[in-house]
Short mmCIF file of C-alpha atoms in Angstrom, two decimals:
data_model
loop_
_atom_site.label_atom_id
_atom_site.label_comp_id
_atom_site.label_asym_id
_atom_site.label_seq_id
_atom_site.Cartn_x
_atom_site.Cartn_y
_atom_site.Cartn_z
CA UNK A 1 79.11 100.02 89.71
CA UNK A 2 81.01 100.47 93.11
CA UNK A 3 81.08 103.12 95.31
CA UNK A 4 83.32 103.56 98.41
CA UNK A 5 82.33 106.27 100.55
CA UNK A 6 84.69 107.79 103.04
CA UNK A 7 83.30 109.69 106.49
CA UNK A 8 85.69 111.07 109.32
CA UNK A 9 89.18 113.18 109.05
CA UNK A 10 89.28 116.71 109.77
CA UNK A 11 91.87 118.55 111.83
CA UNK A 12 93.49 117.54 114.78
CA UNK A 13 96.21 118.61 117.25
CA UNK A 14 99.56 116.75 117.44
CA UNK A 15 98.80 114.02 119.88
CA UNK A 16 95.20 113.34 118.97
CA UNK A 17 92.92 111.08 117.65
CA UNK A 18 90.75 110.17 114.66
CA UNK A 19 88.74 107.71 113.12
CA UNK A 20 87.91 107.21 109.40
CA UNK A 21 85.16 104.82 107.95
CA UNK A 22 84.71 103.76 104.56
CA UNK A 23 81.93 101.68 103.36
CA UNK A 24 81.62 99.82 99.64
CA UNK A 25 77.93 99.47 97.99
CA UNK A 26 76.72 98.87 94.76
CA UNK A 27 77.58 95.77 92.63
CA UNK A 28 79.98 94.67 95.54
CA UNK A 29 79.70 90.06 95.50
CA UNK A 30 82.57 89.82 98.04
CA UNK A 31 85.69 91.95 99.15
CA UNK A 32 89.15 90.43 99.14
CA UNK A 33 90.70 93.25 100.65
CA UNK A 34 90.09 96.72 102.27
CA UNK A 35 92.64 99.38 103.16
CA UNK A 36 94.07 102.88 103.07
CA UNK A 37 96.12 104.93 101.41
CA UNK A 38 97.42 108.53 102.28
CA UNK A 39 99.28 111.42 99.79
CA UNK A 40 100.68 114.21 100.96
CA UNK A 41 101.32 117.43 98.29
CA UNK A 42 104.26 116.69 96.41
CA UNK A 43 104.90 112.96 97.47
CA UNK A 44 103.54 109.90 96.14
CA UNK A 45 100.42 107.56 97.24
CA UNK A 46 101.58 105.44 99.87
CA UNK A 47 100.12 102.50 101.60
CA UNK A 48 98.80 103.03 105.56
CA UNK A 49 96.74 100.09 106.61
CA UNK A 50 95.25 97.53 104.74
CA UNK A 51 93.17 94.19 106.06
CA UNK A 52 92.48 91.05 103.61
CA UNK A 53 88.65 89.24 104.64
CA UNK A 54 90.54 86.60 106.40
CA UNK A 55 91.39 89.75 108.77
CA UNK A 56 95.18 89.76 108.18
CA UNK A 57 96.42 93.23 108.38
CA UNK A 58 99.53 94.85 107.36
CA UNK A 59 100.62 98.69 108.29
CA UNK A 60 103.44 100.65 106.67
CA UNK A 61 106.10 100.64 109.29
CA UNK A 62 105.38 104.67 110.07
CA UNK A 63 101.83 103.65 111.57
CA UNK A 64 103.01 100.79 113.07
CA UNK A 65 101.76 101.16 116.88
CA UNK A 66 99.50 103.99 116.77
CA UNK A 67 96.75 103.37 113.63
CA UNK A 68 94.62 100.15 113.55
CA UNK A 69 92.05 98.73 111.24
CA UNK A 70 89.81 97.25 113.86
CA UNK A 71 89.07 93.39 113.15
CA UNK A 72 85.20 93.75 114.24
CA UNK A 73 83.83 95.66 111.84
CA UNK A 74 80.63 95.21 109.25
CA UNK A 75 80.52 94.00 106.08
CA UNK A 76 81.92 95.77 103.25
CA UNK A 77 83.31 98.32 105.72
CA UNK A 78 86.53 99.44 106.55
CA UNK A 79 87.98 101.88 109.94
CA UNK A 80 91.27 103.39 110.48
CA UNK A 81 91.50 104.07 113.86
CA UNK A 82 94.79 106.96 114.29
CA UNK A 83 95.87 107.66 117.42
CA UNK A 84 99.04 109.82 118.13
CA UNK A 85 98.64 111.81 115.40
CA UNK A 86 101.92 113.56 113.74
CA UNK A 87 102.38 116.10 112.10
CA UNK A 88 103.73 114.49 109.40
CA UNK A 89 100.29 112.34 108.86
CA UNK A 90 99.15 115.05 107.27
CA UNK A 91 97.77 113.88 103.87
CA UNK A 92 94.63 113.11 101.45
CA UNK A 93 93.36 109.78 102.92
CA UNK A 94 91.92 107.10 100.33
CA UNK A 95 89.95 103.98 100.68
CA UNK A 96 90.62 101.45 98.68
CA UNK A 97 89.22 97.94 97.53
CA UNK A 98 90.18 94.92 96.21
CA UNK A 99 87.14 93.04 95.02
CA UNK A 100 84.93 90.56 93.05
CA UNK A 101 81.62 91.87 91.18
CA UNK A 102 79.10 90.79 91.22
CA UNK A 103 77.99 88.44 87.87
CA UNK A 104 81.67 88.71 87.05
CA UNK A 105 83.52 85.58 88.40
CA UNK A 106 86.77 84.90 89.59
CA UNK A 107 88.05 88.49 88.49
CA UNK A 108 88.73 91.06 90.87
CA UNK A 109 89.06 94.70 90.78
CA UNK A 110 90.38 97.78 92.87
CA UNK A 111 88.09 100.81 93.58
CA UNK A 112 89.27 103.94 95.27
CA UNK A 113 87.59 106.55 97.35
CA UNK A 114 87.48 110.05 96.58
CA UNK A 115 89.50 110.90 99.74
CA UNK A 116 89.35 112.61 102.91
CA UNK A 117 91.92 115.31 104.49
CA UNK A 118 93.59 114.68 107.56
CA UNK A 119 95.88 117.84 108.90
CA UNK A 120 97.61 117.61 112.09
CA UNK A 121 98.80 120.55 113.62
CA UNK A 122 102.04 120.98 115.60
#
């Protein structure tokens, strides 16, 4: 039905930068919101960044200042830019989505990515 295919991550020093993309195809009518997740071995999922289609976004306060989810992006598409990268950043990245399908109205759904890993080393 929906796919959400994540690009980017890798490893990086302390300090540095990366970008992640993640784009949604298949029976995608419109997106309500995009976003990111992150786990890290032995903690919980835990929100990062997260945009609605009216472009509001909202960042978990340990982000706050150095990731962004840039407002001009393409349809069905969603980057986290991370700068200052931290050791502690280190974690499985997901994309997720919150949105309508299409021939199903006024219902919406969330889809996750497989994920990407993102180390940072000290």
């Amino acid at each position: 039905q929906v796919q959400l295919v994540e690009s980017g991550g890798g490893l990086v020093q302390a300090g540095g930068s990366l970008r992640l993309s993640c784009a949604a195809s298949g029976s995608v009518f419109s997106v309500d919101a995009m976003g990111w997740y992150r786990q890290a071995p032995g903690k919980q999922r835990e929100l990062v960044a997260t945009i609605t289609s009216g472009g509001t976004t909202n960042y978990a306060d340990s982000v706050k200042g150095r990731f962004t989810i840039p407002e001009d992006r393409a349809t069905n598409v969603v980057v986290l830019q991370m700068d200052s990268l931290k050791p502690e950043d280190t974690a499985i990245y997901y994309c997720y989505a919150h949105l309508e399908l299409v021939g199903i109205k006024n219902k919406l759904y969330d889809y996750w990515g497989q994920g990407t890993q993102v180390t940072v080393s000290s």
